[in-house]
Short mmCIF file of C-alpha atoms and ligand atoms in Angstrom, two decimals:
data_model
loop_
_atom_site.label_atom_id
_atom_site.label_comp_id
_atom_site.label_asym_id
_atom_site.label_seq_id
_atom_site.Cartn_x
_atom_site.Cartn_y
_atom_site.Cartn_z
CA MET A 1254 50.32 35.88 47.68
CA PRO A 1255 48.85 36.89 44.30
CA PRO A 1256 46.53 34.37 42.62
CA ILE A 1257 48.27 31.79 40.45
CA LEU A 1258 46.70 30.99 37.08
CA THR A 1259 47.38 27.68 35.37
CA PHE A 1260 46.12 26.78 31.90
CA ILE A 1261 45.29 23.11 31.37
CA PRO A 1262 45.47 22.13 27.68
CA PRO A 1263 42.73 19.81 26.40
CA GLY A 1264 43.45 16.20 27.37
CA GLU A 1265 45.88 17.16 30.11
CA ALA A 1266 45.58 17.41 33.89
CA ARG A 1267 47.19 19.41 36.65
CA ALA A 1268 47.39 18.86 40.42
CA PHE A 1269 47.39 21.61 43.02
CA SER A 1270 48.18 21.54 46.74
CA ILE A 1271 45.55 23.68 48.43
CA PRO A 1272 45.73 24.64 52.11
CA LYS A 1273 42.60 24.67 54.24
CA GLY A 1274 40.84 27.96 53.50
CA GLY A 1275 42.44 28.27 50.07
CA LEU A 1276 40.28 29.55 47.23
CA ILE A 1277 40.04 27.82 43.86
CA ARG A 1278 38.45 29.10 40.70
CA ILE A 1279 37.98 26.62 37.90
CA ILE A 1280 37.51 28.82 34.89
CA ASN A 1281 36.01 27.79 31.57
CA SER A 1282 38.54 30.05 29.90
CA GLU A 1283 37.93 28.67 26.39
CA GLY A 1284 34.22 27.86 26.69
CA ASN A 1285 32.20 24.61 26.76
CA GLN A 1286 34.99 22.58 28.39
CA VAL A 1287 34.17 19.74 30.78
CA VAL A 1288 36.70 19.51 33.63
CA ASP A 1289 36.95 16.23 35.57
CA THR A 1290 37.82 17.22 39.13
CA TRP A 1291 39.03 15.20 42.13
CA ALA A 1292 40.19 16.14 45.62
CA PHE A 1293 42.24 14.06 48.08
CA ASN A 1294 43.06 14.72 51.72
CA SER A 1295 46.74 15.77 51.63
CA SER A 1296 47.65 13.78 54.72
CA SER A 1297 45.60 10.70 53.83
CA PRO A 1298 44.86 10.21 50.12
CA SER A 1299 42.57 7.26 50.90
CA GLU A 1300 40.13 10.00 51.92
CA PHE A 1301 38.80 11.70 48.82
CA LEU A 1302 35.96 13.85 47.57
CA SER A 1303 33.07 11.46 47.00
CA MET A 1304 30.16 12.14 44.70
CA ALA A 1305 28.08 9.36 46.30
CA HIS A 1306 28.65 10.64 49.83
CA SER A 1307 28.07 14.24 48.76
CA ARG A 1308 24.77 13.33 47.07
CA SER A 1309 23.71 11.55 50.26
CA ALA A 1310 24.86 14.42 52.47
CA LEU A 1311 23.17 17.11 50.40
CA TYR A 1312 20.20 15.12 49.11
CA ARG A 1313 20.65 16.32 45.54
CA LEU A 1314 22.14 15.12 42.29
CA TYR A 1315 23.77 18.45 41.43
CA PHE A 1316 25.44 20.86 43.80
CA GLU A 1317 25.08 24.62 44.06
CA PRO A 1318 26.58 27.62 45.88
CA GLY A 1319 26.40 27.20 49.64
CA ASP A 1320 26.80 23.42 49.42
CA THR A 1321 29.69 21.73 51.22
CA LEU A 1322 30.78 18.54 49.46
CA VAL A 1323 32.13 15.72 51.60
CA SER A 1324 34.65 12.91 51.49
CA ASN A 1325 34.14 9.16 51.54
CA ARG A 1326 34.31 9.61 55.34
CA PHE A 1327 31.51 12.21 55.32
CA ARG A 1328 33.89 15.01 56.25
CA PRO A 1329 33.81 18.46 54.60
CA MET A 1330 36.16 18.77 51.60
CA LEU A 1331 35.02 21.65 49.38
CA THR A 1332 32.44 24.42 49.67
CA ILE A 1333 30.95 26.06 46.59
CA ASN A 1334 31.18 29.82 47.05
CA LYS A 1335 30.07 30.99 43.64
CA ASP A 1336 29.06 29.66 40.24
CA THR A 1337 28.77 31.97 37.24
CA SER A 1338 28.05 29.09 34.83
CA PRO A 1339 24.55 27.76 34.01
CA GLY A 1340 25.11 25.38 36.93
CA TYR A 1341 25.36 21.95 35.32
CA HIS A 1342 28.11 19.92 37.00
CA ASP A 1343 27.57 16.20 36.53
CA THR A 1344 28.06 13.91 39.54
CA LEU A 1345 27.05 10.63 37.88
CA HIS A 1346 29.40 9.75 35.01
CA ALA A 1347 32.61 7.77 35.50
CA ALA A 1348 35.82 9.36 34.22
CA CYS A 1349 36.69 8.63 30.61
CA SER A 1350 39.30 5.89 30.38
CA ALA A 1351 40.88 3.54 27.84
CA GLU A 1352 38.29 1.00 28.94
CA SER A 1353 35.32 3.35 28.53
CA ASN A 1354 36.60 4.47 25.13
CA ARG A 1355 36.75 0.81 24.06
CA TYR A 1356 33.30 0.18 25.54
CA TYR A 1357 31.75 3.00 23.52
CA GLY A 1358 33.70 2.06 20.39
CA ALA A 1359 35.83 5.19 20.24
CA GLU A 1360 38.91 4.97 18.04
CA HIS A 1361 41.27 6.95 20.23
CA GLN A 1362 42.16 5.51 23.62
CA TYR A 1363 44.51 8.23 24.83
CA PRO A 1364 44.69 10.65 26.45
CA ASN A 1365 41.92 10.10 28.99
CA CYS A 1366 41.01 11.54 32.38
CA GLN A 1367 41.49 8.33 34.36
CA ASP A 1368 45.06 7.83 33.15
CA ASN A 1369 45.72 11.54 33.71
CA LEU A 1370 44.63 11.20 37.33
CA LYS A 1371 46.67 8.06 37.98
CA THR A 1372 49.78 9.51 36.34
CA ILE A 1373 49.63 12.79 38.20
CA MET A 1374 49.00 11.14 41.59
CA HIS A 1375 51.80 8.65 40.90
CA SER A 1376 54.14 11.62 40.35
CA ARG A 1377 53.15 12.64 43.90
CA GLU A 1378 53.97 9.13 45.11
CA VAL A 1379 50.31 8.19 45.58
CA SER A 1380 49.29 4.92 43.95
CA LEU A 1381 45.53 4.85 43.42
CA GLN A 1382 43.93 1.42 43.69
CA THR A 1383 40.66 2.73 42.28
CA THR A 1384 39.39 5.83 40.48
CA PRO A 1385 36.91 7.88 42.48
CA CYS A 1386 33.97 9.16 40.48
CA PRO A 1387 35.03 12.63 39.34
CA TRP A 1388 33.02 15.78 39.83
CA ASN A 1389 32.47 16.57 36.16
CA LEU A 1390 32.43 20.35 36.20
CA PHE A 1391 30.45 22.05 33.44
CA GLU A 1392 29.20 18.68 32.15
CA ARG A 1393 25.53 18.82 31.29
CA ALA A 1394 24.23 15.31 31.86
CA ILE A 1395 20.49 15.44 32.33
CA VAL A 1396 18.38 12.93 34.25
CA LEU A 1397 15.05 12.53 32.45
CA PRO A 1398 11.85 11.80 34.41
CA ASP A 1399 12.07 8.09 33.48
CA GLY A 1400 15.58 7.89 34.91
CA THR A 1401 17.39 7.96 31.57
CA LEU A 1402 20.70 9.82 31.61
CA LYS A 1403 21.22 12.09 28.59
CA ASP A 1404 24.38 13.95 27.58
CA GLU A 1405 24.01 17.51 26.32
CA PRO A 1406 26.82 19.82 25.19
CA SER A 1407 28.20 22.01 27.96
CA LEU A 1408 26.53 25.41 28.16
CA ALA A 1409 29.45 27.03 30.00
CA MET A 1410 30.44 30.28 28.32
CA THR A 1411 33.99 31.60 27.99
CA GLY A 1412 34.98 33.02 31.36
CA ASP A 1413 32.35 31.19 33.43
CA TYR A 1414 33.83 29.89 36.66
CA LEU A 1415 33.11 27.92 39.79
CA GLU A 1416 34.70 29.21 43.00
CA LEU A 1417 35.43 26.71 45.75
CA SER A 1418 37.05 26.90 49.16
CA ALA A 1419 39.06 24.04 50.62
CA GLU A 1420 37.77 22.70 53.94
CA VAL A 1421 40.94 20.67 54.59
CA ASP A 1422 44.49 20.65 53.24
CA LEU A 1423 43.93 18.86 49.97
CA VAL A 1424 45.32 17.91 46.59
CA LEU A 1425 43.03 19.02 43.78
CA VAL A 1426 43.31 17.37 40.37
CA CYS A 1427 41.64 18.85 37.29
CA SER A 1428 41.62 17.17 33.88
CA ALA A 1429 40.40 19.06 30.81
CA CYS A 1430 38.40 16.15 29.43
CA PRO A 1431 39.35 15.19 25.84
CA SER A 1432 36.33 12.95 25.34
CA LEU A 1433 34.22 13.43 22.22
CA ILE A 1434 31.66 10.82 23.35
CA GLY A 1435 28.30 12.47 23.93
CA ASN A 1436 29.72 15.74 22.55
CA ILE A 1437 29.95 16.87 26.19
CA SER A 1438 32.37 19.74 25.48
CA SER A 1439 30.35 20.99 22.49
CA GLY A 1440 32.78 20.14 19.72
CA GLN A 1441 36.53 20.10 20.13
CA PRO A 1442 37.73 20.34 23.76
CA ARG A 1443 39.74 23.52 24.22
CA GLY A 1444 41.22 23.48 27.73
CA ALA A 1445 40.50 25.33 30.95
CA THR A 1446 42.22 27.50 33.56
CA VAL A 1447 42.57 27.04 37.32
CA GLU A 1448 43.18 30.01 39.60
CA ILE A 1449 44.46 29.37 43.12
CA ALA A 1450 44.47 32.04 45.83
CA ASP A 1451 45.37 31.78 49.49
CA TYR A 1452 43.72 34.57 51.43
CA ARG A 1453 44.32 33.16 54.92
ZN1 ZN B 748 37.48 12.72 30.41
#
C-alpha cells in the first residue's frame, strides 16, 4: 500500500486508524506548526497515550528517537523512530480549549484542539469524558531552572518530521493547533501533513 498523505488545515484535526506496526510521519509541511497529538487503543479507547505515564516510564520531560511512549496502563503505544526537527515536543501543556482561551483572555474561542478532538472521536462513536494531555509536537515550551514554564515559537522548519511506529492497533488524532497564545506556532498557524504507511 503506498503511503497516504493528508493535509490538516490550521485549526482542524484528522483521525487515522493505524494498525500495529504501521508507520506515521507527522510532517511540519508549512513550518513552525504545533500539532496536538493523541492516540487511543482501537479496541478500548479508555486506554490512551499518556504524557504523565510516558514521563514516568522514560524518566524525561521530552521524548527522543528510540523512546517508546506508553498508555495510561503503562503499555507501549508509540515508538519514535526518527525526528528531523530540532526535537522540541512539549509534554506539559493542556490542549487549547474554549475554557483556556477564556482563561488567557483570548478573543476567539473557536476552533480549538480540545473541541476538535471531542468532535472527531464523537464521529467515531467514542464519547470522551475527559481530554488526555496531548503530545504537543513541535511545541517549544522550555522549563527554566527555577521550574518556570516558558513558551517559545516553534523552531520546526518546513519539511521537518517525526516518524512513529504504532505498538498496538490505535486511533491517532492530530490537530493543527490554531492557538496564538504564547506565539507557539511562530505567527499564523499554517497547517501540517500526516503520512501513513503500512509496511507489515
Ligand atoms: Zn491547540
